[in-house]
């Protein structure tokens, strides 16, 4: 499973060059254009279009954070303790930034991620299933009862 996820990331590298920065902003452009109902989570940016997002310095940085998180999760999938710790770090990061997501969004992110990934490469069933399984593992950790403080 981890191998399929890691392999699929070859087409969406993170980094500092124009192409890799575009990888991140293109994800958010897709999110803003196809899922306008999620814009309210981006305070001060709710009225941006996908085209606006691509030019935004904020989303250039945010896109890299998101890509890096997906890369890290894919590489940690076979290391359960580190995977869980990183999932919790992602939740904590959202909370530190006062981003309180609806619990369902921890799992609903992954089909959006696959939609984006399919704009970069052909996503076969094995890759799709691998990302959805990783996403379930990730969201299960985020929603663990021990983390109920997150949603208070």
Coordinates of C-alpha atoms in Angstrom, one line a residue:
X1 CA 0.0 0.0 0.0
X2 CA 2.7 2.5 1.0
X3 CA 4.6 1.8 -2.2
X4 CA 1.7 2.8 -4.4
X5 CA 1.2 6.0 -2.5
X6 CA 4.9 6.9 -2.6
X7 CA 5.2 6.1 -6.3
X8 CA 2.2 8.3 -7.1
X9 CA 3.9 11.2 -5.4
X10 CA 6.6 11.3 -8.1
X11 CA 4.3 13.6 -10.1
X12 CA 3.6 16.0 -7.2
X13 CA 7.0 16.7 -5.7
X14 CA 7.3 19.5 -3.1
X15 CA 10.1 22.0 -3.3
X16 CA 11.1 25.6 -4.0
X17 CA 11.2 25.7 -7.8
X18 CA 8.3 27.1 -9.9
X19 CA 7.0 23.7 -10.9
X20 CA 6.9 22.2 -7.4
X21 CA 5.3 25.4 -6.0
X22 CA 2.7 25.1 -8.7
X23 CA 2.0 21.5 -7.5
X24 CA 0.8 22.8 -4.2
X25 CA -1.2 25.8 -5.5
X26 CA -2.9 23.7 -8.1
X27 CA -4.3 21.5 -5.3
X28 CA -5.8 24.5 -3.6
X29 CA -7.1 25.9 -6.9
X30 CA -8.9 22.6 -7.5
X31 CA -10.3 22.7 -4.0
X32 CA -11.5 26.3 -4.3
X33 CA -13.1 25.7 -7.7
X34 CA -14.7 22.3 -7.1
X35 CA -15.5 22.5 -3.4
X36 CA -16.5 26.1 -2.7
X37 CA -18.3 24.9 0.4
X38 CA -14.9 24.4 2.0
X39 CA -13.7 28.0 1.4
X40 CA -15.0 29.2 4.7
X41 CA -12.1 27.3 6.4
X42 CA -9.6 29.7 4.8
X43 CA -10.4 32.9 6.8
X44 CA -9.8 36.0 4.7
X45 CA -9.6 34.0 1.5
X46 CA -13.2 32.8 1.2
X47 CA -13.9 34.8 -2.0
X48 CA -10.8 33.7 -3.9
X49 CA -11.1 31.7 -7.2
X50 CA -8.8 28.9 -8.2
X51 CA -7.0 31.4 -10.4
X52 CA -6.5 33.8 -7.5
X53 CA -5.2 30.9 -5.3
X54 CA -2.5 30.1 -7.8
X55 CA -1.1 33.7 -7.5
X56 CA -1.4 33.8 -3.7
X57 CA 1.8 33.8 -1.6
X58 CA -0.2 32.3 1.2
X59 CA -1.2 29.3 -0.9
X60 CA 2.3 28.9 -2.3
X61 CA 3.4 28.2 1.3
X62 CA 0.2 26.3 2.3
X63 CA 0.5 24.1 -0.8
X64 CA 4.0 23.1 0.1
X65 CA 2.9 22.2 3.7
X66 CA 0.1 20.1 2.3
X67 CA 2.3 18.3 -0.2
X68 CA 4.9 17.7 2.5
X69 CA 2.3 16.3 4.8
X70 CA 1.1 13.8 2.1
X71 CA 4.7 12.8 1.4
X72 CA 5.5 12.3 5.0
X73 CA 2.3 10.3 5.7
X74 CA 3.0 8.0 2.7
X75 CA 6.6 7.4 3.8
X76 CA 5.5 6.7 7.4
X77 CA 2.7 4.4 6.7
X78 CA 4.7 1.3 7.5
X79 CA 5.9 2.9 10.8
X80 CA 2.7 2.9 12.9
X81 CA 4.0 4.9 15.9
X82 CA 5.5 7.6 13.7
X83 CA 2.4 7.7 11.5
X84 CA 0.1 8.2 14.5
X85 CA 2.4 10.8 16.0
X86 CA 2.5 12.7 12.7
X87 CA -1.3 12.5 12.3
X88 CA -1.7 14.0 15.8
X89 CA 0.8 16.7 14.9
X90 CA -1.3 17.6 11.9
X91 CA -4.4 17.9 14.1
X92 CA -2.5 20.0 16.6
X93 CA -1.2 22.2 13.9
X94 CA -4.7 23.0 12.7
X95 CA -5.7 23.7 16.3
X96 CA -2.7 26.0 16.9
X97 CA -3.8 28.0 13.8
X98 CA -7.5 28.0 15.1
X99 CA -8.6 25.9 12.2
X100 CA -11.4 23.7 13.6
X101 CA -12.4 21.3 11.0
X102 CA -15.6 19.3 11.0
X103 CA -14.5 15.7 12.0
X104 CA -15.8 14.3 8.7
X105 CA -13.3 16.4 6.8
X106 CA -10.4 14.2 8.0
X107 CA -11.7 11.4 5.8
X108 CA -13.4 13.6 3.1
X109 CA -10.0 15.1 2.2
X110 CA -8.7 11.9 0.5
X111 CA -11.1 11.7 -2.5
X112 CA -10.3 15.4 -3.1
X113 CA -6.6 14.5 -3.0
X114 CA -7.2 11.7 -5.5
X115 CA -9.1 14.1 -7.8
X116 CA -6.1 16.4 -7.7
X117 CA -3.6 13.6 -8.2
X118 CA -5.5 12.4 -11.3
X119 CA -4.9 15.8 -12.9
X120 CA -1.1 15.0 -12.7
X121 CA -1.1 11.3 -13.7
X122 CA -3.3 8.4 -14.4
X123 CA -4.5 6.9 -11.0
X124 CA -5.2 3.2 -11.3
X125 CA -7.4 1.3 -8.9
X126 CA -4.5 0.0 -6.8
X127 CA -3.2 3.6 -6.2
X128 CA -6.7 4.9 -5.5
X129 CA -7.3 2.1 -3.0
X130 CA -3.9 2.6 -1.4
X131 CA -4.6 6.3 -0.8
X132 CA -8.1 5.6 0.5
X133 CA -6.7 3.0 2.9
X134 CA -4.0 5.5 4.1
X135 CA -6.7 8.1 4.4
X136 CA -8.9 5.9 6.5
X137 CA -5.9 5.0 8.8
X138 CA -5.1 8.8 9.1
X139 CA -8.7 9.9 9.7
X140 CA -9.3 7.1 12.2
X141 CA -6.3 8.3 14.2
X142 CA -7.5 11.9 14.0
X143 CA -10.9 10.8 15.2
X144 CA -9.7 8.5 17.9
X145 CA -11.8 8.9 21.1
X146 CA -8.6 9.9 23.0
X147 CA -8.5 13.0 20.8
X148 CA -12.1 14.1 21.7
X149 CA -10.6 17.4 23.0
X150 CA -10.1 18.5 19.4
X151 CA -13.8 18.9 18.8
X152 CA -14.9 20.5 22.0

